[in-house]
Short mmCIF file of C-alpha atoms and ligand atoms in Angstrom, two decimals:
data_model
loop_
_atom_site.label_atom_id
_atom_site.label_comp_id
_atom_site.label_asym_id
_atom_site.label_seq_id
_atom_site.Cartn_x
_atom_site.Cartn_y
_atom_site.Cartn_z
CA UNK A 1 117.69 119.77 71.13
CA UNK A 2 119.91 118.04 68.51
CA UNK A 3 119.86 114.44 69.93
CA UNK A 4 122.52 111.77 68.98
CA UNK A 5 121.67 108.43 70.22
CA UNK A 6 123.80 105.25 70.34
CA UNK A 7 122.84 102.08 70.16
CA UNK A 8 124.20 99.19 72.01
CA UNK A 9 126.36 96.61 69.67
CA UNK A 10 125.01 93.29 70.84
CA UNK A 11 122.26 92.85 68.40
CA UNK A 12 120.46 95.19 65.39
CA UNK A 13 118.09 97.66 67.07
CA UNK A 14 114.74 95.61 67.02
CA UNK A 15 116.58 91.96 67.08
CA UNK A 16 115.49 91.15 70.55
CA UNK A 17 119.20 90.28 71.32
CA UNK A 18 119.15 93.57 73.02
CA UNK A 19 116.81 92.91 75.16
CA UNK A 20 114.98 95.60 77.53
CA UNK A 21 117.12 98.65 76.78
CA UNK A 22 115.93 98.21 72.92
CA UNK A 23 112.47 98.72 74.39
CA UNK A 24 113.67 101.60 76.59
CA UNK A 25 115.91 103.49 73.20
CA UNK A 26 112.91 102.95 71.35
CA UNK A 27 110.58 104.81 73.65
CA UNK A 28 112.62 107.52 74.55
CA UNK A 29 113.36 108.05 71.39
CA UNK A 30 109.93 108.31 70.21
CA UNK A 31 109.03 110.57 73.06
CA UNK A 32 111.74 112.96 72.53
CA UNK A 33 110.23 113.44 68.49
CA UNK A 34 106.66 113.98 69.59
CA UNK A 35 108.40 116.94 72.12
CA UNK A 36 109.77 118.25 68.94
CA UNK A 37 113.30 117.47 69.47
CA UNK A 38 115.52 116.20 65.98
CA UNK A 39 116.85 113.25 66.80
CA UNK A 40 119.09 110.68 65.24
CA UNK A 41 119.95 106.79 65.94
CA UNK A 42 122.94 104.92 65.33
CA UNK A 43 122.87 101.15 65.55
CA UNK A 44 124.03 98.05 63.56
CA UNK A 45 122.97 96.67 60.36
CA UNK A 46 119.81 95.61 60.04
CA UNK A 47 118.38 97.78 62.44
CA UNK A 48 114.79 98.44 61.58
CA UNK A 49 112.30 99.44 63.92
CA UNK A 50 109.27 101.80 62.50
CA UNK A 51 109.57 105.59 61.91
CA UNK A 52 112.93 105.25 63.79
CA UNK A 53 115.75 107.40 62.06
CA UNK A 54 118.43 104.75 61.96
CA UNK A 55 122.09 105.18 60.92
CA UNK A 56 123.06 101.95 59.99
CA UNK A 57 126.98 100.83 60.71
CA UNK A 58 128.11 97.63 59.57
CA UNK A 59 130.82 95.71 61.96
CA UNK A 60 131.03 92.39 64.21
CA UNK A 61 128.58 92.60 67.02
CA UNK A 62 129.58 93.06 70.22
CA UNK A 63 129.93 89.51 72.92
CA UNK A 64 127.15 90.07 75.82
CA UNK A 65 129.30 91.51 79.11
CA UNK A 66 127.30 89.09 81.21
CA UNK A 67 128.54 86.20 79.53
CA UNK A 68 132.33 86.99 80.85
CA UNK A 69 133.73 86.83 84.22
CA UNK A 70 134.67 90.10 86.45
CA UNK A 71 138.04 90.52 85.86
CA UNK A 72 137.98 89.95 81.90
CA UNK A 73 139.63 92.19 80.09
CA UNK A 74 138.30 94.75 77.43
CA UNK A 75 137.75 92.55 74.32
CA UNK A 76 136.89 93.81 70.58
CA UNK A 77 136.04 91.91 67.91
CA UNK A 78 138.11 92.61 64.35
CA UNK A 79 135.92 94.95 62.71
CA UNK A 80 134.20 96.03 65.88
CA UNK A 81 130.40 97.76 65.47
CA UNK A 82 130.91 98.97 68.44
CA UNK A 83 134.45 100.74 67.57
CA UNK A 84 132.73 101.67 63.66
CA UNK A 85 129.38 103.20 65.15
CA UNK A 86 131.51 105.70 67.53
CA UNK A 87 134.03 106.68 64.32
CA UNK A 88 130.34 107.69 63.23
CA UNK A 89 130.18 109.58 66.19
CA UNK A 90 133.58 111.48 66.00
CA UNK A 91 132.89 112.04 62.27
CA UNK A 92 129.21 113.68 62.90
CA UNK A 93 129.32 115.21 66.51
CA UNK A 94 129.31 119.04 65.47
CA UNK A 95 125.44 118.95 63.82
CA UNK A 96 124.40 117.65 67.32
CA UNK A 97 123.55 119.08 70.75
CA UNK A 98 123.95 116.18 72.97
CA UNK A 99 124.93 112.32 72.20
CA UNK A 100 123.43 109.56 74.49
CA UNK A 101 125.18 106.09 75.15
CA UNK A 102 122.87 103.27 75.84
CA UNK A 103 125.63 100.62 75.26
CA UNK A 104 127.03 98.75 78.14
CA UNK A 105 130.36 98.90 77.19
CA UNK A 106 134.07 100.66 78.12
CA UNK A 107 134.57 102.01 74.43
CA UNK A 108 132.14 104.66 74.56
CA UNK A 109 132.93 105.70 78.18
CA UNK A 110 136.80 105.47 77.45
CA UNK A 111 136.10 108.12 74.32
CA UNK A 112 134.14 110.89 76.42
CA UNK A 113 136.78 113.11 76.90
CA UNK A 114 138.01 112.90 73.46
CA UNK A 115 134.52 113.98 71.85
CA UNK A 116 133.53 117.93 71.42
CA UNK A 117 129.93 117.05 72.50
CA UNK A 118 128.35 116.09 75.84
CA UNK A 119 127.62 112.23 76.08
CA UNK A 120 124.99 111.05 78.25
CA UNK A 121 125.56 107.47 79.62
CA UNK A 122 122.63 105.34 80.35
CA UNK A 123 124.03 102.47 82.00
CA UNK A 124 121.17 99.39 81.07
CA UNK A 125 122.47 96.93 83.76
CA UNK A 126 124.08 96.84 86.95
CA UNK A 127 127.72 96.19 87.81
CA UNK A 128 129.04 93.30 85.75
CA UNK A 129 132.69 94.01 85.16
CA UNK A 130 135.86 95.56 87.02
CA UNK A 131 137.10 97.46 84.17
CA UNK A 132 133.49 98.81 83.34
CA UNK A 133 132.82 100.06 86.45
CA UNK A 134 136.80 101.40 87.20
CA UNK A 135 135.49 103.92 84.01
CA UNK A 136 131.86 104.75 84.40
CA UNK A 137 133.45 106.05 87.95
CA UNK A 138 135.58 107.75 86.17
CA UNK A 139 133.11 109.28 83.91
CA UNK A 140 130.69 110.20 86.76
CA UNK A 141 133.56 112.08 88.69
CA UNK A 142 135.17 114.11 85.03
CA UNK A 143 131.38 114.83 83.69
CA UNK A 144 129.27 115.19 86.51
CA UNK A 145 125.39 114.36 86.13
CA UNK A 146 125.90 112.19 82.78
CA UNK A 147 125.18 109.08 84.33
CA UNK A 148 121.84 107.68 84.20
CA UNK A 149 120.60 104.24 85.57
CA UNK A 150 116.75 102.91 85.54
CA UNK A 151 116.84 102.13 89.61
CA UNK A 152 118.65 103.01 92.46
CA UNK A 153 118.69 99.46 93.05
CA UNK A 154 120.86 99.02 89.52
CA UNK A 155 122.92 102.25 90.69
CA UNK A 156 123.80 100.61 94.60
CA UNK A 157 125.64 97.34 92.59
CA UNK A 158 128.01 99.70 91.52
CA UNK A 159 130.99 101.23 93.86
CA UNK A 160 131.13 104.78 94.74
CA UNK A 161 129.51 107.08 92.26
CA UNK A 162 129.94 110.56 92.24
CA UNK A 163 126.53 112.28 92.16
CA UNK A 164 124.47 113.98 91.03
CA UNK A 165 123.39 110.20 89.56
CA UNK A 166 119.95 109.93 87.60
CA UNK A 167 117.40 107.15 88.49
CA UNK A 168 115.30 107.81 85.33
CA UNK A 169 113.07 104.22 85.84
CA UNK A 170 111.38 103.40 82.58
CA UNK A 171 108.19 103.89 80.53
CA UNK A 172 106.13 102.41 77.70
CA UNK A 173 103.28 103.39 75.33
CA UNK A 174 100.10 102.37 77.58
CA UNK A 175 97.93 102.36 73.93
CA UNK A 176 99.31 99.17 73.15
CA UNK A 177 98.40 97.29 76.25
CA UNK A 178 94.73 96.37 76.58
CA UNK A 179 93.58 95.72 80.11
CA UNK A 180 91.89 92.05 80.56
CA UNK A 181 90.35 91.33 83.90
CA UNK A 182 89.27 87.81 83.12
CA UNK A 183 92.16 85.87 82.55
CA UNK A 184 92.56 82.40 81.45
CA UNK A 185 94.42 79.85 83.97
CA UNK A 186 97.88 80.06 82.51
CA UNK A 187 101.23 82.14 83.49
CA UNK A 188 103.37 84.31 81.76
CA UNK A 189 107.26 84.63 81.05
CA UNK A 190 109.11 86.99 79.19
CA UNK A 191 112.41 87.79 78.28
CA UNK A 192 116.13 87.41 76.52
CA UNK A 193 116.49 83.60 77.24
CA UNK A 194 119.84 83.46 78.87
CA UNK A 195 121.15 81.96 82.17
CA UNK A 196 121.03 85.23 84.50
CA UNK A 197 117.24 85.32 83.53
CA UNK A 198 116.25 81.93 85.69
CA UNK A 199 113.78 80.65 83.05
CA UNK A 200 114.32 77.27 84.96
CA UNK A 201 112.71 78.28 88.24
CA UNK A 202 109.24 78.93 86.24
CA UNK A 203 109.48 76.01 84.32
CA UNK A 204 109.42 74.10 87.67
CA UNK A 205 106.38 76.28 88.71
CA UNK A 206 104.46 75.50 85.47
CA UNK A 207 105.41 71.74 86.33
CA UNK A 208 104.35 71.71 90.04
CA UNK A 209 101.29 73.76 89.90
CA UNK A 210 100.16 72.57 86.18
CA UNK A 211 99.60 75.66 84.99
CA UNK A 212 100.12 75.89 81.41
CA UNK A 213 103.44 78.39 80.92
CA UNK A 214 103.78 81.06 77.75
CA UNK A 215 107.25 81.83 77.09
CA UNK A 216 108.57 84.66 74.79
CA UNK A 217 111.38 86.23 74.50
CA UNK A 218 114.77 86.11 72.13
CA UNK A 219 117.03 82.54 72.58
CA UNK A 220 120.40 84.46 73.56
CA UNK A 221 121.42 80.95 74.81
CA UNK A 222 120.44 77.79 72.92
CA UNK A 223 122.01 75.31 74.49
CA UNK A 224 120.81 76.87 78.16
CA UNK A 225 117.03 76.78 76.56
CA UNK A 226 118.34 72.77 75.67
CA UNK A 227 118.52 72.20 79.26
CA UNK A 228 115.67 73.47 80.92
CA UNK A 229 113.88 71.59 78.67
CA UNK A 230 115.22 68.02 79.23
CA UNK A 231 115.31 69.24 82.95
CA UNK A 232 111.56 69.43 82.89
CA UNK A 233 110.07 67.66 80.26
CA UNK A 234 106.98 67.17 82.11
CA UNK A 235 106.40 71.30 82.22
CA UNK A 236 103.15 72.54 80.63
CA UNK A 237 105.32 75.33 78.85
CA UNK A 238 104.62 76.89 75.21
CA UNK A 239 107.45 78.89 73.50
CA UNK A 240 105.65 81.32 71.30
CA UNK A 241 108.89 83.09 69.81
CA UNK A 242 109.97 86.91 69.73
CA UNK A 243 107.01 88.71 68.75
CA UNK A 244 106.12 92.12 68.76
CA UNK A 245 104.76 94.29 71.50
CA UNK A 246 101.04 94.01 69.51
CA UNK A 247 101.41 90.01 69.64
CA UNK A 248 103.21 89.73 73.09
CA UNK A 249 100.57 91.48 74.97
CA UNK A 250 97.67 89.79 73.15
CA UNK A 251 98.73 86.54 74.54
CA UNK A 252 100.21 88.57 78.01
CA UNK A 253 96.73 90.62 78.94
CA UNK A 254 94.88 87.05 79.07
CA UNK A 255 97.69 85.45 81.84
CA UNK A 256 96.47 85.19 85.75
CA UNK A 257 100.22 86.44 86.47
CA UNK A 258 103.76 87.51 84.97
CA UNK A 259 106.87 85.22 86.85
CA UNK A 260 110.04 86.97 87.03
CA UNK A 261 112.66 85.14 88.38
CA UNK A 262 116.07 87.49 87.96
CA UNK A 263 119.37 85.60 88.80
CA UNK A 264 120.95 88.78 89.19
CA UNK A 265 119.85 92.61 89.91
CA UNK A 266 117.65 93.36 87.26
CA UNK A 267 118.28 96.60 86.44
CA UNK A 268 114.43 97.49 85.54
CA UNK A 269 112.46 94.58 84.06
CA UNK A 270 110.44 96.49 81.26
CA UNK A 271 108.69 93.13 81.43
CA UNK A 272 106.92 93.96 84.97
CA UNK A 273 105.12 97.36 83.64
CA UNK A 274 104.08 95.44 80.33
CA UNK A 275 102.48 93.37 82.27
CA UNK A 276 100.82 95.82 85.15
CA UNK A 277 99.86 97.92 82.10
CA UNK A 278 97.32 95.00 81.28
CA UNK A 279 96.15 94.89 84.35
CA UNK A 280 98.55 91.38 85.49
CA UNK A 281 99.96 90.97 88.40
CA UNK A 282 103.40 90.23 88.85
CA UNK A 283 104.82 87.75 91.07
CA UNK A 284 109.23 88.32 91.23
CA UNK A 285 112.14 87.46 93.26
CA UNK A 286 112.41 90.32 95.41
CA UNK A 287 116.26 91.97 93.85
CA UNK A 288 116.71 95.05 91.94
CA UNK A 289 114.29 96.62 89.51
CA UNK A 290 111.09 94.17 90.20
CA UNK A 291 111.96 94.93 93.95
CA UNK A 292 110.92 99.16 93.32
CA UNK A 293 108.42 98.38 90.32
CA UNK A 294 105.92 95.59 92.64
CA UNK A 295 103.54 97.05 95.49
CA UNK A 296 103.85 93.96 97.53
CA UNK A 297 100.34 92.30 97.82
CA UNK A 298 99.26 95.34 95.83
CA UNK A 299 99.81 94.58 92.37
CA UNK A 300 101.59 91.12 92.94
CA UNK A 301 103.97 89.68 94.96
CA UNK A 302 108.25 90.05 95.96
CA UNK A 303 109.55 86.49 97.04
CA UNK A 304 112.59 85.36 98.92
CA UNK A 305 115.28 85.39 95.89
CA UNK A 306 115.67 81.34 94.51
CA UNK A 307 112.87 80.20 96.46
CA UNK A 308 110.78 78.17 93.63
CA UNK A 309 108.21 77.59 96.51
CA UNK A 310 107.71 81.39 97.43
CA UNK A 311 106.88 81.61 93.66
CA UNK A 312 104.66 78.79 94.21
CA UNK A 313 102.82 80.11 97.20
CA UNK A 314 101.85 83.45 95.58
CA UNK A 315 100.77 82.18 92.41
CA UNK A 316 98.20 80.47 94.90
CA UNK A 317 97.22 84.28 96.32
CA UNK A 318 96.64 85.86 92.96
CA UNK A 319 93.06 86.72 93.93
CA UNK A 320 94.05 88.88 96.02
CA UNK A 321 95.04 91.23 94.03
CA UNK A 322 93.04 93.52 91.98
CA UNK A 323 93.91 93.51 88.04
CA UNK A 324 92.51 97.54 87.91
CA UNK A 325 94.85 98.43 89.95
CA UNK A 326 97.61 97.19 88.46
CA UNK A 327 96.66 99.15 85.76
CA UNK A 328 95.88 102.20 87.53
CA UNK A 329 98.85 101.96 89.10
CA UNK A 330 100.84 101.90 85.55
CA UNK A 331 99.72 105.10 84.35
CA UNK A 332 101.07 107.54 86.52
CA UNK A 333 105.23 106.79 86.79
CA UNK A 334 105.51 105.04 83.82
CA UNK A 335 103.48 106.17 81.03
CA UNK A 336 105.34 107.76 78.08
CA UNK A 337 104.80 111.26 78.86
CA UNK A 338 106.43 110.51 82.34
CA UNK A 339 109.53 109.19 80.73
CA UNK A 340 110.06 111.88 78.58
CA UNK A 341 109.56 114.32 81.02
CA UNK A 342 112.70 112.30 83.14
CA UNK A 343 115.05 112.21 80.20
CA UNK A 344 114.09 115.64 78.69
CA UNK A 345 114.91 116.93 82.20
CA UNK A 346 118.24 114.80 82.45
CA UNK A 347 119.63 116.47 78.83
CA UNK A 348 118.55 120.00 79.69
CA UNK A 349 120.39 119.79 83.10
CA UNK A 350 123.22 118.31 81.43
CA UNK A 351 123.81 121.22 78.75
CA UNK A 352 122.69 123.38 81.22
CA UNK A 353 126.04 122.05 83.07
CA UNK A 354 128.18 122.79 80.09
CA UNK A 355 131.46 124.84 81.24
N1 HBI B 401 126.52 93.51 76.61
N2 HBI B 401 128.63 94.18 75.83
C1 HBI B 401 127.31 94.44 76.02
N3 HBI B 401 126.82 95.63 75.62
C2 HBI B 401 125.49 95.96 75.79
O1 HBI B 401 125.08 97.06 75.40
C3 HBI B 401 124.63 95.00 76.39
C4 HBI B 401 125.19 93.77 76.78
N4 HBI B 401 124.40 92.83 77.33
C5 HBI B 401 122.98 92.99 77.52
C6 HBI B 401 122.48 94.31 77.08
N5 HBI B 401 123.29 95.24 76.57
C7 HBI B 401 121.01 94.57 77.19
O2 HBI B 401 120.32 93.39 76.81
C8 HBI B 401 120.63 94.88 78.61
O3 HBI B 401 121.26 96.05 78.93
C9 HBI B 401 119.16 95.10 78.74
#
């Protein structure tokens, strides 16, 4: 197949700013070269990420949709990316098979019917705005099957789809995670640094339990990363930065346990199976995409949502659980080859569809 894929217009592919569904393009788009399919990336200046084929469209980046309230209305910046990468799109559909949307936004919903081509939606979060899911709704009723979301967790925030609807979960390149089974006594934390993440709740953890915190991730929110910090200056926390995969699970593999402490329905947490796949546990609020990744007691631990003391009282039971399988677990449903045979089964029915 002749894939198309589209960026979303928040950050440059590879920024961070994008957070998990940069990791999830990335993959997939990896997997679907080694299956021999040509494949092509749009995204925003300054996008840089490997061998990736990147298009690069200059434009004002796009504002974050879970920094605005339900009922805001459509907003574009002058100059929109997001409006210049699909003109791209219009201008270049013909030499493609099939264009995928991994951008949380109306625009390229709202253009579907306009394009020649077949767009495939992969919605990266779950339900945020009215007017986002009024068209996605839409979309999934006029083009039936071209909505994909990682969970059905993710999918159930959102009202009445039409099916068929894709749960396509996630993946990641196991080679680049090396298992540890003797950690050192500190805790993990990873992610975009932004209010819906609840950073906060492990900083109290660190604080009440002592154990020395790593934090990395992108600062989406500076002066939310202010306050946490004069909130708890006490916390045994070390910020090491946005660093690569390579780095991130160097410092990752060594932790007794990953704490993920979603706000709001994660829609996957690509953080989780980084972490499994190097054989740590993870201990998360039990709500969306942690909730289906976790084997409770298993390979960590789902606590009662906000409940800084259920994260407390399983970071006391991590020897329970057996680092192997945590690992072993990894390699079945989410190793790269698994992924790719999701997606690469999504597309095909899709142009199958084709009246
Ligand atoms: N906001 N407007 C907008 N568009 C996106 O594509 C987008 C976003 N916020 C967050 C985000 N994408 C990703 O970080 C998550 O989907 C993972």
């Amino acid at each position: 197949m002749k894939l198309l894929f589209v960026s979303t217009p928040v950050g440059a592919l590879g920024s961070g700013l994008g957070g998990g569904v940069e990791l999830s393009l990335y993959n997939i788009a990896q997997e679907m070269m080694r299956r021999g399919h040509d494949l092509q990336i749009v995204a925003p200046a300054g996008s840089a990420w490997d061998n990736l084929p990147i298009v690069q469209i200059s434009g004002n980046l796009q504002i974050i949709a879970q920094s605005l309230e339900r009922e805001a209305a459509i907003a574009m910046p002058e100059n929109s990316v997001l409006a210049n990468m699909w003109d791209y799109v219009r201008q270049v559909e013909d030499e493609y098979d099939l264009i995928v949307n991994f951008a949380y936004d109306w625009l390229p919903f709202y253009l579907t019917p306009f394009l020649k081509r077949p767009v495939a939606h992969f919605v990266s979060m779950g339900s945020l705005a009215d007017a986002l899911d009024q068209i996605i709704i839409q979309i999934s009723q006029q083009f039936s099957g071209t909505i994909g979301f990682y969970t059905a967790a993710q999918a159930a925030t959102f009202p009445e789809l039409t099916p068929p609807i894709y749960y396509l979960s996630s993946g990641i390149d196991l080679s680049l995670y090396q298992f540890c089974s003797e950690p050192k006594q500190q805790l993990a934390w990873l992610g975009r640094i932004s209010p819906e993440k609840g950073l906060e709740d492990a900083f109290a953890v660190a604080e009440s339990t002592t154990i020395p915190l790593k934090v990395m991730g992108k600062i989406q929110d500076e002066s939310y990363w202010q306050k946490i910090q004069q909130d708890y200056p006490n916390a045994p926390i070390e910020y090491l930065g946005f660093v690569s995969t390579k780095e991130m699970q160097r410092v990752l593999r060594e932790c007794r346990a990953l704490i993920m402490t979603p706000r709001w329905v994660e829609a996957f947490g690509n953080v989780a199976i980084e972490a499994l796949a190097c054989g740590v546990p993870v201990i998360s609020y039990s709500r969306g995409g942690p909730a289906s990744i976790i084997q409770d007691g298993e390979t960590g631990f789902l606590v009662e949502p906000d409940s800084i003391d259920g994260l407390i009282v399983a970071t006391k039971q991590l020897d329970r659980i057996n680092r192997q399988t945590c690992r072993d677990r990894t390699q079945k449903e989410f190793s790269l080859e698994a992924l790719g045979e999701r997606f690469e089964k999504w597309f095909v029915d899709i142009l199958n569809f084709q009246p």
